[in-house]
Structures are given as C-alpha cells and as structure tokens.
Amino acid sequence: MYPSGEVFTVIPLGDIVPYLSTVNAVILGVLIAVLLLPILSRTDIYVEVDHRRPKIKAKIVTPREDRIKAALALTSTLASVGVVTTGDVFNFTLFLSLLGMSNMGLIGTTVGDDFALECAFHYGLMCLIASLPLFGGAALILASTGTLSLHELMKLPRGAGGWTLTYGKALLTAGVLGEAGVGPFYAVKVDSFRRIWGRYAFVIHLTTLLTFSRFMEILSLLP
Amino acid sequence: MIVVDTVLGLLEAFFVGSVYLGLHRKVIARIQRRPGPPIIQEFLHTLKFLMKEAYAPITAAGFLYWLVPVFNVIVWSSAVTISAVLEGNLLPFFALYAAYKVLSHGAGVSAGSTYTKIGGVRHAIMPAGELALACSLVSAYFITGHADVAGILAWERAHGPLIEHAPFSALAFFTLLWIDAPYSPLDPSKGYDIVEGYLTEYPGFLRGLMCTAEALKFYCELWIFQAVFLGVSDPATHLLVMGALTILLAVLCAITPILTPYQAVGVHVLVASLMFLDALIR
Amino acid sequence: MSASEGFSRLLLSVRRPESMVSAYCLLLAVIAAVGLTHGYHYHRKQLYPRPEPQLQVKSGDPLAPYDRGGIPLRRPGIAVSQYPQFEPSRGWVTSYLTPFTRWLARHSRHCGTTIVSHPGGILDEILYYTRGLDTVLESSIMFVGFVIFSWVVRMKTVTEREMGRRE
Amino acid sequence: MQLVPATVPELTVRMYHAAVAVGLAAGLIATADILADRNPLNRLTMTDAVEIGALALLASVGTDLAECLILPGLVVGLAELMATSEVLIARHSDPRSLPRFDPLDMEVLRTAPTALMIGLALYGVLLTGFTGGAVAGTGAAFYLFSRVNRPRYEEWRGMESLSGLGWALWVIGFSLFFLHPRYWLLALLLAGTGGILVKVGPKLSLFGYVMGYDVRVGAGDVPER
C-alpha cells in the first residue's frame, strides 16, 4: 500500500515508472490550478507614490526579457510536474536539478539589476553544491538497497538499508533543501526591493514549495 | 452523507476558528491592559464583510486579484475536509499549505500597490516554517507507520499521544502554529498589516472571503496539532484543548516583540536546522 | 557588544545573499563529518552487475570491458534490468555492434573499449533505453544551462547598454 | 568466463567503504573551503571539487548502472557551472575591459584549422555516441580557438537550432523504444546520432557565441574573411 493512497495510472518507461496516486494528483491539481492565475493575469502594473503627483507606472520589461522568462517558467513548471509524478529516486534528483536551474535562470535574467545577478549567482552556487548531497544520496540509496525504483523500495521491510540508507535519506533531504528550499528566499530578495516581476516570483515559489510536498511522500516511501 | 458531514464540518470550522481568533485577540488585549473587542467580534466582522460589495483598485491585476480569495477559501476548505472531516491523508495538507503561501504572495502582488507587495513578499519569505512542518509530519509517519489521521489516532489509542514519542516534532509543529497566529513575532507581515499587509487592499466581499480562509486555517492547524500530537479524538475535549492552545499562543504572541523580517528568517532557519539535526540523529 | 546584540546580528546576517551559501555549506560539512565516522554496507544484489575489473581484459576478450554477450541481430545480450516486462527489446541494444565496430573487434584486441562510443553495448542500453528518461532530462538541463548562458552573454555581458538604447 | 555475474564481485564490496569515505572527504574539504573564503571566484571554483565528491559517491557503487548515472551527474554540474560562471562574469565585468588581440597574419593559420576540423568532425561522426561527440566537438573547438579563423557572430546563430534538432531526434528515438519496440534499431541510431548532435551542437553554438561577442566587442581589428 502506497502511503500516498491509491495509484491511478502507471507510465512504464523502461526502468523509470512514473505514477499518479491520490496525493500526487492533489499536488498536481494544486500546481496547475494555482499556476493558471499568474498566466492569465498581468501583474506588471504598480503605483508609484509621489507626494506631489501620484502616478501610475507600467513595469518596464523588454519583450526579450519577457520571452526568456516565459520559456524558463515553462521549463520550471514541466520540471515540477516531473518531480511530482516520477517514480525513481535518481530521476527525481535530475528533475530537481532542472527545476533549480530554471529558477536560477528566472532570477538571473532580470535586466538592469546587478543585485538580481548577485542573487542568481548565489542561487547557482547553492544548486552546484547541492548536487553532492542529491546525487550522493541517490547513490547511497542505490548501494544499500540495490534499486532506485520507488515501487521496489516501498516493498522492502522497514530498516532494510540500515545506516547507509538513513544517511542517504539525510543527504537527499539536504540536497532538496539546497536545490529548492532557498528558491523562495532569493526570489523574494529580488522581488521585494528591486523590480516588479511578480508573476515569475510566483512561479518560483509554487514550484519549489510543491517540491517539498512531493519529497515528503518520497521520504515516507523509503524504508 | 459525506456531503452533509463536510458542510457541517466546514461550518463548524468557520465558526470555531473565528471565535478562537477573537479569543486570541481578547487575551492579547487583556495582557496589554486593554479591554479588547468581544470574543465574537471576528466572526461578526467576517459576516459583515461577506455582505459588502467588492471592487478592485484600478491598478489591480484583475484575474489574479479576484481569484486569490476564492482559491484561498477552496484551499483551506479542502484542507479541513481532508484532515478534520474525512480524517484522511496528511500529505496533501502540506501541498495545500504551500499553495496558501504562494496565494498570499499573489494577493500582495496583484493589488498593484508597492506596499501590499512588500506585505506579500514578507509573508512568502518565511520558508522554514514549512520545513519544520515537513519534518514533523514525516517523523509522525515514521513512528506510527500511518499517513492518515484515522490511522495515527488509532495508533495513539494503543501507544499514548505522539508528543511523548516525538517531542521535537511536536515542538516544530507548534512553532508553525506560532508563526501562523495573528500578531506573531515570527511573521513580520502580521504586525504591519494595516499599512503593508497583503490584505490591505482587499475590500468588501473579497476581504470577507480572506477572513473566512484565515478562520478555517486557524481551526485546521489547531485541529491537526491536537489530533496528531495530543491524540484527542473526542469532540468536546477537542474544543477545550484547542481553546487552551489558543490561549497559550495568545500569551506567547503578546509577550514577545515582533522581529524584523531577516531576524524572523534567521529564527526560522535555526528552528529548521534543529529539526533537521534531530531527524538526522533519529 | 552584548550577547543579545550579537544574537541579533547573527540573525540579521541572513540579509546578505552569500550567507545562505555559508549556512548551507556549514550544514553539509556537519553532515559529511558525521558520515565519515560510520561504516557503510553494500547490498550484494544489484541491477546491471559487472564482472571484476580487468577480468575480461585478462581473458583476452576484444570487447572488454563492455562485453555482455549476444550476437548482433540474432540473439540478445544479458541485461539485468528492473522491469523486464516493460522492455520488450531488452538486450538487443547490448548485443548490437555497428559494422565498423565489428570489424574493429575482429581485427584488434586492444580497441574494444571504444565500444562505448558506438550505438550498442551495455551503456547505450541503459542510457538510451531502460533509463532513457534520465538522459533526455540530462540533455534538457544542458539546454537550459546553455539558454541562460547565451542570454546572459547577449543581454548583460555584451550589449545590455546597446539594447537599452535601441528599445 | 562468466560475462555477467549474479552478484557484485567481492572486490567492489570491499572497496565500497573507502570509496564513500573519499567522496565524503572531498565534500567536507570543499565545503569547508567555501565556508572559509568568501571570494565569489574561489567559491565557484571549489564547487567543482564538491562535484567531484558527488561523482565519487556515484562511482562507488561500481556497477554498469553507476557508470551510466555518472554521465547525467557530470553534465548537470557542467551546465550549472556554465550558467553560474557567466552570471558571475556579467556581474563583475565591464564590456569595455575585454581583451583586444593583435592578430598574426600567416597562411597556415587560416587553412590548417579548417582541415583539422573537417577531419576530426568526420571521425567523430563515424564513431557516433558520446566519444564521437567529444571528438567532433574538439575539432570544432580547435577551429574556433584558432583566433584568426574566427567566423562572424551572425553566421553561428543557427547552431542553436541544430542542437534543438538533435534533442528532438533523441526524444523521438526514446519514445520509439516504447511505442514500437520492433524498430529498436532505428531508435538506437536516432538516439545515437541525435546524441552526438546534442553534445556537439551546444558546444559549437557556445563557442560561436563567445567568439562572436569578443569578435564584435574586444577584437574588432581581426581581418574579416
């Protein structure tokens, strides 16, 4: 029995078997429903308060910046869909890397702002460093149980992997923290003090936070 | 039958949640030597707002602005339904909580004012509350072997409340309650909500919806805490325990000064790393 | 400086973007240090096991160390995968050699390792077939990295000022 | 001799503990260094050492699967390093301070890189697969590094779509394996040749970009050909 409820569909792609269970479906539904909000609305107008003459000012985003950001937001969304549905630990880490990468790009492609570049650089550093715990954790899980598939890992008795598996889980958690956990922090730092790009900050928050709810399910699947 | 149960449960959550929010406010007022509003004030206030006409500022990002309150109510209604009414799986709660954070950011951004935007951003900058939540729910699963509330309650009837087995997880979840309580020192968007909260630009009916969502959220979090960690399953005791928790939270909120945003983030990071180390040692 | 002031400054240090990196590295260093003090155990039954290093080379196999059996287009090679039921043509990729590689293997005993650079062989079986999604993702990550890189080069490093003037 | 043993050989099991310790120690040293030094360039360099730790942990498993997992791990690190370093450059560089080059004018410098590139690229295409990609990419890199023979920026813009094409071929090959297992050979060749294009195309366009911009900004005096 999966801790995430009944499994609806399974997509067999060789050794990697993505699946959709009740909890995954809920997460996916939330993701898509909430993502529709920023896609269908323009959050680009804001009031600049000037004491003498209040004025309404449109955000200055060049079409080029908007285009690359839309593309990266799409990648980020697809990556988080993958994170939610994947059925394999290593595949999960790769989707997570894609997610971190595109979120870092969303921050870094802000035009006319050195601080955004600074934040993007540090987010990129975090992603780079996080690849040690991410891949290392997956490798330890593979070594201690002989498989990477969540469907097989779930069938193992509790405590099967011993300390190696426990340590692998700790490393994996640290990796998820570094790759996705700090996303909102850097997004907010750029968002609050510098420029208005609310709709993309929204995407970063959503994808990174929902990653955690999926990761909790993975943690409870592991023996 | 499920429909009737759900509707009744939601009504109960709304009523109890808003009354306890009023109690929270009253206790804070008494500690600060003010008379404070009547306990039922929050409830009436929400009802009043729900009757009012709604409108949007000229700068609002239309679609997002109108739908954030609706989504907020949907999110917390489903959270209450899944956890409190159906006693189902706890994992969706986490996703719904994350969606709520994102929606608050959306509420701040969509109004088109730089001030509400800062409020929303400040609310969304608090990531570590969720990490503590994740750690506590996962360790609850590891100890009891159940991810659904009904299973955890059954386990607790046999082995005693979970707070004895996982005190740190209980503490983490309690920190979350503390962060999410009104006037909490750990969430800087709360103390400044009159000028730069994410709710500032929401008038009338929309404000009423937001208040409804807040009441549902307060109820839902209190309910999950006392069900998962204290193992209370009897309806009358529920209300008492939740009242006691509310008073405790109010005292904590009243006697602590509000932190600046980065100090708050620092505290969150500290709490989350403690939780992480605890989970590592376990 | 009083203790409370120091604590306050510690909390405020989150303000700088680089301090998150430091905090994370501290966390990782602690975890790695804890990990160094323990022993690790290895599950003997693994997917895709391989013979002992140099064993195939010593026995004079021209396809060493990537020989997993099979005859091209006639008999599949051996692949111990996770879900054989989902992989109908499992093992064929392992056994397949391009004509060039076949020629190489017949005429030389030392070029077998180049088998990794041809379609066919156990690594390509895993990379393209049984774990193909990983590789698709990997190249997508490469793309995203490349897109960000080229965009930053074009807009920031080189011509941001010119762009600003033009638009 | 047994081609595929039933279990992992004793040697791998014996080495496992030491291999994990090496990976963790690499991680520990690198993170300690990042912690100690705040210079962004130093931090960026040391993340590469962290990557080495990750690769050591992956390699410690010692099966064919582990060998295949190393490749995505390596590429992910590479791609992130590429983007992050460019962000760092953009943060700290001034376009006017890019170096200028005084070109040498020798006949052999113009003809030899082209010939070498053609040879290496052909050999790489013959090899196919990953090593083939590396060989062909090296040829292209050599061609572009030979500064006299630099192509103009505009001529290299199409390289992005080439790598996109390669990626599409790869995805088609990958799905063909599962939709029509009978055509596995076609799928294999699509993935193999698509793979080489994915590996080489980005590299080519990468160098095209980099060269393009310093041709335009830095080395404006290079004679056009």
Coordinates of N, CA and C in Angstrom, one line a residue, chain D residues 16-192:
Chain D
Y16 N 34.0 -0.5 -1.2 CA 32.9 0.4 -1.1 C 33.1 1.5 0.0
H17 N 33.4 1.0 1.2 CA 33.5 1.9 2.3 C 34.5 3.0 2.0
A18 N 35.7 2.6 1.5 CA 36.7 3.5 1.2 C 36.3 4.6 0.2
A19 N 35.5 4.1 -0.8 CA 35.1 5.0 -1.9 C 34.1 6.0 -1.3
V20 N 33.2 5.6 -0.5 CA 32.3 6.6 0.1 C 33.0 7.6 1.0
A21 N 34.0 7.1 1.7 CA 34.8 8.0 2.6 C 35.5 9.0 1.7
V22 N 36.0 8.6 0.6 CA 36.7 9.5 -0.3 C 35.7 10.6 -0.8
G23 N 34.6 10.2 -1.2 CA 33.6 11.2 -1.7 C 33.2 12.1 -0.6
L24 N 32.9 11.6 0.6 CA 32.5 12.5 1.7 C 33.7 13.4 2.1
A25 N 34.9 12.9 2.1 CA 36.0 13.7 2.5 C 36.2 14.9 1.5
A26 N 36.0 14.6 0.2 CA 36.1 15.6 -0.8 C 35.1 16.7 -0.6
G27 N 33.9 16.2 -0.3 CA 32.8 17.2 0.0 C 33.1 18.0 1.2
L28 N 33.6 17.4 2.3 CA 33.9 18.1 3.5 C 35.0 19.1 3.3
I29 N 36.1 18.8 2.6 CA 37.2 19.7 2.3 C 36.6 20.9 1.5
A30 N 35.9 20.6 0.5 CA 35.4 21.7 -0.4 C 34.5 22.6 0.3
T31 N 33.5 22.0 1.0 CA 32.6 22.9 1.7 C 33.3 23.7 2.8
A32 N 34.3 23.1 3.5 CA 35.0 23.9 4.5 C 35.7 25.0 3.8
D33 N 36.2 24.8 2.6 CA 36.9 25.9 2.0 C 35.9 27.0 1.6
I34 N 34.8 26.6 1.1 CA 33.7 27.6 0.7 C 33.3 28.4 1.9
L35 N 33.2 27.7 3.0 CA 32.8 28.3 4.2 C 33.9 29.4 4.7
A36 N 35.1 29.0 4.4 CA 36.2 29.9 5.0 C 36.5 31.1 4.1
D37 N 36.3 31.0 2.8 CA 36.7 32.0 1.9 C 35.4 32.6 1.2
R38 N 35.3 33.9 1.2 CA 34.1 34.5 0.7 C 34.2 35.0 -0.8
N39 N 35.4 34.9 -1.3 CA 35.6 35.4 -2.7 C 34.8 34.6 -3.6
P40 N 33.9 35.2 -4.4 CA 33.0 34.5 -5.3 C 33.7 33.6 -6.3
L41 N 34.8 34.0 -6.8 CA 35.5 33.2 -7.8 C 36.0 31.9 -7.1
N42 N 36.6 32.1 -5.9 CA 37.1 30.9 -5.2 C 35.9 30.0 -4.9
R43 N 34.8 30.5 -4.5 CA 33.6 29.7 -4.2 C 33.2 28.9 -5.5
L44 N 33.2 29.6 -6.6 CA 32.8 29.0 -7.8 C 33.7 27.8 -8.2
T45 N 35.0 28.1 -8.0 CA 36.0 27.0 -8.3 C 35.8 25.8 -7.4
M46 N 35.6 26.1 -6.1 CA 35.5 25.0 -5.2 C 34.3 24.2 -5.4
T47 N 33.2 24.7 -6.0 CA 32.0 23.9 -6.2 C 32.4 22.7 -7.1
D48 N 33.4 22.9 -8.0 CA 33.8 21.8 -8.8 C 34.4 20.7 -8.0
A49 N 35.1 21.0 -6.9 CA 35.6 20.0 -6.0 C 34.4 19.3 -5.4
V50 N 33.3 20.0 -5.0 CA 32.1 19.4 -4.5 C 31.6 18.4 -5.5
E51 N 31.5 18.8 -6.8 CA 31.1 17.9 -7.8 C 31.8 16.6 -7.8
I52 N 33.2 16.7 -7.6 CA 34.0 15.5 -7.7 C 33.6 14.6 -6.6
G53 N 33.2 15.1 -5.4 CA 32.7 14.3 -4.3 C 31.5 13.5 -4.7
A54 N 30.6 14.3 -5.4 CA 29.3 13.6 -5.9 C 29.6 12.5 -6.8
L55 N 30.5 12.8 -7.8 CA 30.9 11.7 -8.7 C 31.5 10.5 -8.1
A56 N 32.3 10.8 -7.0 CA 32.9 9.7 -6.3 C 31.9 8.8 -5.7
L57 N 30.9 9.5 -5.1 CA 29.8 8.7 -4.4 C 29.1 7.9 -5.4
L58 N 28.8 8.5 -6.6 CA 28.1 7.7 -7.6 C 28.9 6.5 -8.1
A59 N 30.2 6.8 -8.3 CA 31.1 5.8 -8.9 C 31.3 4.6 -7.9
S60 N 31.2 4.9 -6.6 CA 31.5 3.9 -5.6 C 30.6 2.7 -5.7
V61 N 29.4 2.9 -6.3 CA 28.5 1.7 -6.5 C 29.1 0.6 -7.4
G62 N 29.8 1.1 -8.4 CA 30.6 0.1 -9.2 C 29.9 -0.8 -10.1
T63 N 28.7 -0.5 -10.5 CA 28.0 -1.4 -11.5 C 27.9 -0.6 -12.8
D64 N 27.4 -1.3 -13.8 CA 27.2 -0.6 -15.1 C 26.2 0.6 -14.9
L65 N 25.2 0.3 -14.1 CA 24.2 1.4 -13.8 C 24.9 2.6 -13.3
A66 N 25.9 2.4 -12.3 CA 26.6 3.6 -11.7 C 27.3 4.3 -12.8
E67 N 28.0 3.5 -13.7 CA 28.8 4.2 -14.7 C 27.9 5.1 -15.6
C68 N 26.6 4.6 -15.8 CA 25.7 5.4 -16.6 C 25.2 6.6 -15.8
L69 N 25.0 6.5 -14.5 CA 24.5 7.6 -13.8 C 25.5 8.7 -13.6
I70 N 26.8 8.4 -13.8 CA 27.8 9.4 -13.7 C 27.6 10.5 -14.7
L71 N 27.2 10.0 -15.9 CA 27.1 10.9 -17.1 C 26.1 12.1 -16.8
P72 N 24.9 11.8 -16.4 CA 24.0 12.9 -16.1 C 24.5 13.7 -15.0
G73 N 25.1 13.1 -14.0 CA 25.7 13.9 -12.9 C 26.7 14.9 -13.4
L74 N 27.6 14.4 -14.2 CA 28.6 15.3 -14.7 C 28.0 16.4 -15.6
V75 N 27.1 16.1 -16.4 CA 26.5 17.1 -17.3 C 25.8 18.2 -16.6
V76 N 25.0 17.7 -15.5 CA 24.3 18.7 -14.7 C 25.2 19.7 -14.1
G77 N 26.3 19.2 -13.5 CA 27.3 20.0 -12.9 C 27.9 21.0 -13.9
L78 N 28.2 20.5 -15.1 CA 28.8 21.3 -16.2 C 27.8 22.4 -16.6
A79 N 26.6 22.1 -16.8 CA 25.6 23.1 -17.3 C 25.4 24.1 -16.2
E80 N 25.3 23.7 -15.0 CA 25.1 24.7 -13.9 C 26.3 25.6 -13.8
L81 N 27.5 25.0 -13.9 CA 28.7 25.8 -13.8 C 28.8 26.8 -14.9
M82 N 28.4 26.4 -16.1 CA 28.5 27.3 -17.2 C 27.6 28.5 -17.0
A83 N 26.3 28.3 -16.6 CA 25.4 29.4 -16.4 C 25.9 30.2 -15.3
T84 N 26.3 29.6 -14.2 CA 26.6 30.4 -13.0 C 27.8 31.2 -13.2
S85 N 28.8 30.7 -13.9 CA 30.0 31.5 -14.1 C 29.7 32.6 -15.1
E86 N 28.8 32.4 -16.0 CA 28.5 33.6 -16.9 C 27.8 34.7 -16.1
V87 N 27.0 34.2 -15.2 CA 26.3 35.2 -14.3 C 27.3 36.0 -13.5
L88 N 28.3 35.3 -13.0 CA 29.4 36.0 -12.3 C 30.1 37.0 -13.2
I89 N 30.4 36.5 -14.4 CA 31.1 37.4 -15.3 C 30.3 38.7 -15.6
A90 N 29.0 38.4 -15.8 CA 28.1 39.6 -16.1 C 28.1 40.5 -14.9
R91 N 28.1 40.0 -13.7 CA 28.0 40.8 -12.6 C 29.3 41.7 -12.4
H92 N 30.4 41.2 -12.7 CA 31.6 41.9 -12.4 C 32.4 42.4 -13.5
S93 N 31.9 42.2 -14.8 CA 32.7 42.7 -15.9 C 32.2 43.9 -16.5
D94 N 33.1 44.6 -17.1 CA 32.7 45.8 -17.9 C 33.0 45.5 -19.3
P95 N 32.1 45.6 -20.2 CA 32.3 45.2 -21.6 C 33.5 45.9 -22.3
R96 N 33.8 47.1 -21.7 CA 34.9 47.8 -22.4 C 36.3 47.2 -22.0
S97 N 36.3 46.4 -20.9 CA 37.5 46.0 -20.4 C 37.9 44.6 -21.0
L98 N 37.2 44.1 -22.0 CA 37.5 42.9 -22.6 C 38.8 43.0 -23.4
P99 N 39.6 41.9 -23.4 CA 40.9 42.0 -24.0 C 40.8 42.2 -25.6
R100 N 41.8 42.9 -26.1 CA 41.9 43.0 -27.5 C 43.1 42.2 -28.0
F101 N 43.0 41.7 -29.2 CA 44.0 40.8 -29.7 C 44.7 41.4 -31.0
D102 N 46.0 41.2 -31.0 CA 46.7 41.6 -32.3 C 46.8 40.4 -33.1
P103 N 46.1 40.3 -34.2 CA 46.2 39.0 -35.0 C 47.5 38.9 -35.8
L104 N 47.9 37.6 -35.8 CA 49.0 37.3 -36.7 C 48.5 37.0 -38.1
D105 N 49.2 37.3 -39.1 CA 48.7 37.0 -40.4 C 49.6 36.0 -41.1
M106 N 49.3 34.7 -40.9 CA 50.1 33.6 -41.5 C 49.2 32.7 -42.3
E107 N 49.6 32.3 -43.4 CA 48.7 31.5 -44.3 C 48.3 30.2 -43.6
V108 N 49.2 29.5 -42.9 CA 48.9 28.2 -42.3 C 47.8 28.3 -41.3
L109 N 47.8 29.5 -40.6 CA 46.8 29.7 -39.6 C 45.4 29.7 -40.1
R110 N 45.3 30.1 -41.4 CA 43.9 30.1 -42.0 C 43.5 28.8 -42.5
T111 N 44.4 28.0 -43.0 CA 44.0 26.8 -43.7 C 44.0 25.6 -42.8
A112 N 45.0 25.5 -41.9 CA 45.1 24.2 -41.1 C 43.9 24.0 -40.2
P113 N 43.4 25.0 -39.5 CA 42.3 24.7 -38.6 C 41.1 24.1 -39.3
T114 N 40.8 24.6 -40.5 CA 39.7 24.1 -41.3 C 39.9 22.6 -41.6
A115 N 41.0 22.3 -42.1 CA 41.3 20.9 -42.4 C 41.2 20.0 -41.2
L116 N 41.8 20.4 -40.1 CA 41.8 19.6 -38.9 C 40.3 19.4 -38.4
M117 N 39.6 20.5 -38.5 CA 38.2 20.4 -38.0 C 37.4 19.4 -38.9
I118 N 37.6 19.5 -40.2 CA 36.8 18.5 -41.0 C 37.2 17.1 -40.7
G119 N 38.5 16.9 -40.5 CA 39.0 15.5 -40.2 C 38.4 15.0 -38.9
L120 N 38.5 15.8 -37.9 CA 38.0 15.4 -36.6 C 36.5 15.2 -36.6
A121 N 35.8 16.1 -37.2 CA 34.3 16.0 -37.2 C 33.9 14.8 -38.0
L122 N 34.5 14.5 -39.1 CA 34.2 13.3 -39.8 C 34.4 12.0 -39.0
Y123 N 35.6 12.0 -38.3 CA 35.9 10.8 -37.5 C 34.9 10.7 -36.3
G124 N 34.5 11.9 -35.8 CA 33.6 11.8 -34.7 C 32.2 11.3 -35.1
V125 N 31.8 11.7 -36.3 CA 30.5 11.2 -36.8 C 30.6 9.7 -37.1
L126 N 31.8 9.3 -37.6 CA 31.9 7.8 -37.8 C 31.8 7.1 -36.5
L127 N 32.4 7.6 -35.4 CA 32.4 6.9 -34.2 C 31.0 6.9 -33.6
T128 N 30.2 8.0 -33.8 CA 28.9 8.3 -33.1 C 29.0 8.1 -31.6
G129 N 27.8 8.2 -30.9 CA 27.8 8.0 -29.5 C 28.6 9.2 -28.8
F130 N 28.9 8.9 -27.5 CA 29.4 10.0 -26.7 C 30.9 10.4 -27.1
T131 N 31.7 9.4 -27.2 CA 33.1 9.7 -27.6 C 33.2 10.4 -28.9
G132 N 32.3 10.0 -29.8 CA 32.3 10.6 -31.1 C 31.9 12.1 -31.0
G133 N 30.9 12.4 -30.1 CA 30.6 13.8 -29.9 C 31.8 14.5 -29.3
A134 N 32.5 13.9 -28.4 CA 33.6 14.6 -27.9 C 34.7 14.9 -28.9
V135 N 34.9 13.9 -29.8 CA 36.0 14.1 -30.8 C 35.6 15.2 -31.8
A136 N 34.3 15.2 -32.3 CA 33.8 16.2 -33.2 C 33.8 17.5 -32.5
G137 N 33.4 17.6 -31.3 CA 33.4 18.8 -30.6 C 34.8 19.4 -30.4
T138 N 35.7 18.6 -30.2 CA 37.1 19.1 -30.0 C 37.6 19.7 -31.3
G139 N 37.2 19.0 -32.5 CA 37.6 19.6 -33.7 C 37.0 21.0 -33.9
A140 N 35.7 21.1 -33.6 CA 35.1 22.4 -33.7 C 35.7 23.5 -32.8
A141 N 36.0 23.0 -31.6 CA 36.6 23.9 -30.6 C 37.9 24.4 -31.1
F142 N 38.7 23.5 -31.7 CA 40.0 23.9 -32.2 C 39.9 24.9 -33.3
Y143 N 38.9 24.7 -34.2 CA 38.7 25.6 -35.3 C 38.4 27.0 -34.8
L144 N 37.5 27.0 -33.7 CA 37.1 28.3 -33.2 C 38.1 29.0 -32.4
F145 N 39.0 28.2 -31.8 CA 40.0 28.7 -30.9 C 41.1 29.4 -31.7
S146 N 41.3 28.9 -33.0 CA 42.3 29.5 -33.8 C 41.9 30.9 -34.2
R147 N 42.4 31.9 -33.5 CA 41.7 33.1 -33.5 C 41.6 33.8 -34.8
V148 N 42.5 33.5 -35.7 CA 42.5 34.2 -37.0 C 41.2 33.8 -37.8
N149 N 40.9 32.5 -37.6 CA 39.9 32.0 -38.5 C 38.5 32.1 -37.9
R150 N 38.3 33.2 -37.1 CA 37.1 33.2 -36.4 C 35.9 33.6 -37.3
P151 N 34.8 32.8 -37.2 CA 33.7 33.2 -38.0 C 32.9 34.4 -37.4
R152 N 32.1 35.0 -38.2 CA 31.4 36.1 -37.7 C 30.2 35.6 -36.8
Y153 N 29.9 36.5 -35.9 CA 28.8 36.1 -34.9 C 27.5 35.7 -35.6
E154 N 27.1 36.5 -36.6 CA 25.8 36.2 -37.2 C 25.8 34.8 -37.9
E155 N 26.9 34.4 -38.4 CA 27.0 33.1 -39.1 C 26.7 31.9 -38.1
W156 N 26.9 32.1 -36.8 CA 26.9 31.0 -35.9 C 25.6 30.9 -35.1
R157 N 24.6 31.8 -35.5 CA 23.4 31.8 -34.7 C 22.6 30.6 -34.9
G158 N 22.7 30.0 -36.1 CA 21.8 28.9 -36.4 C 22.2 27.6 -35.6
M159 N 23.3 27.6 -35.0 CA 23.8 26.4 -34.2 C 22.8 26.0 -33.1
E160 N 22.1 27.0 -32.6 CA 21.2 26.7 -31.5 C 20.1 25.7 -32.1
S161 N 19.6 26.1 -33.3 CA 18.5 25.2 -33.8 C 19.0 23.9 -34.1
L162 N 20.3 23.8 -34.5 CA 20.9 22.5 -34.8 C 20.8 21.6 -33.5
S163 N 21.2 22.1 -32.4 CA 21.2 21.3 -31.2 C 19.8 21.0 -30.8
G164 N 18.9 21.9 -31.1 CA 17.5 21.7 -30.8 C 17.0 20.5 -31.6
L165 N 17.4 20.4 -32.9 CA 17.1 19.3 -33.7 C 17.6 18.0 -33.2
G166 N 18.8 18.0 -32.7 CA 19.4 16.8 -32.1 C 18.6 16.4 -30.9
W167 N 18.2 17.3 -30.1 CA 17.4 16.9 -28.9 C 16.1 16.3 -29.3
A168 N 15.5 16.9 -30.4 CA 14.2 16.3 -30.8 C 14.4 14.9 -31.3
L169 N 15.5 14.7 -32.1 CA 15.8 13.3 -32.6 C 15.9 12.3 -31.4
W170 N 16.6 12.8 -30.4 CA 16.8 11.9 -29.2 C 15.5 11.5 -28.6
V171 N 14.6 12.6 -28.4 CA 13.3 12.3 -27.8 C 12.5 11.3 -28.6
I172 N 12.6 11.5 -30.0 CA 11.8 10.6 -30.9 C 12.4 9.2 -30.7
G173 N 13.7 9.1 -30.7 CA 14.3 7.8 -30.5 C 13.8 7.1 -29.2
F174 N 13.9 7.9 -28.2 CA 13.5 7.4 -26.9 C 12.0 6.9 -26.8
S175 N 11.1 7.7 -27.5 CA 9.7 7.2 -27.4 C 9.5 6.1 -28.3
L176 N 10.3 6.0 -29.4 CA 10.1 4.9 -30.3 C 10.4 3.6 -29.7
F177 N 11.3 3.5 -28.7 CA 11.7 2.3 -28.0 C 10.5 1.7 -27.3
F178 N 9.6 2.6 -26.8 CA 8.5 2.1 -26.0 C 7.2 2.0 -26.9
L179 N 7.1 2.9 -27.9 CA 5.8 2.8 -28.7 C 5.9 1.6 -29.7
H180 N 7.1 1.5 -30.4 CA 7.2 0.4 -31.4 C 8.6 -0.3 -31.1
P181 N 8.6 -1.2 -30.1 CA 9.8 -1.9 -29.8 C 10.4 -2.6 -31.0
R182 N 9.6 -2.9 -32.0 CA 10.2 -3.6 -33.1 C 11.2 -2.8 -33.8
Y183 N 11.1 -1.5 -33.8 CA 12.0 -0.7 -34.6 C 13.2 -0.2 -33.6
W184 N 13.6 -1.1 -32.8 CA 14.6 -0.6 -31.8 C 15.9 -0.2 -32.5
L185 N 16.2 -0.8 -33.6 CA 17.5 -0.4 -34.3 C 17.4 1.1 -34.8
L186 N 16.3 1.4 -35.4 CA 16.1 2.8 -35.8 C 16.2 3.7 -34.6
A187 N 15.5 3.3 -33.5 CA 15.5 4.2 -32.3 C 16.9 4.4 -31.8
L188 N 17.7 3.3 -31.8 CA 19.1 3.3 -31.4 C 19.9 4.3 -32.2
L189 N 19.7 4.2 -33.5 CA 20.5 5.0 -34.4 C 20.1 6.5 -34.2
L190 N 18.8 6.7 -34.1 CA 18.3 8.1 -33.9 C 18.9 8.7 -32.7
A191 N 18.8 7.9 -31.6 CA 19.3 8.3 -30.3 C 20.8 8.5 -30.4
G192 N 21.5 7.6 -31.1 CA 23.0 7.7 -31.1 C 23.4 8.9 -31.9

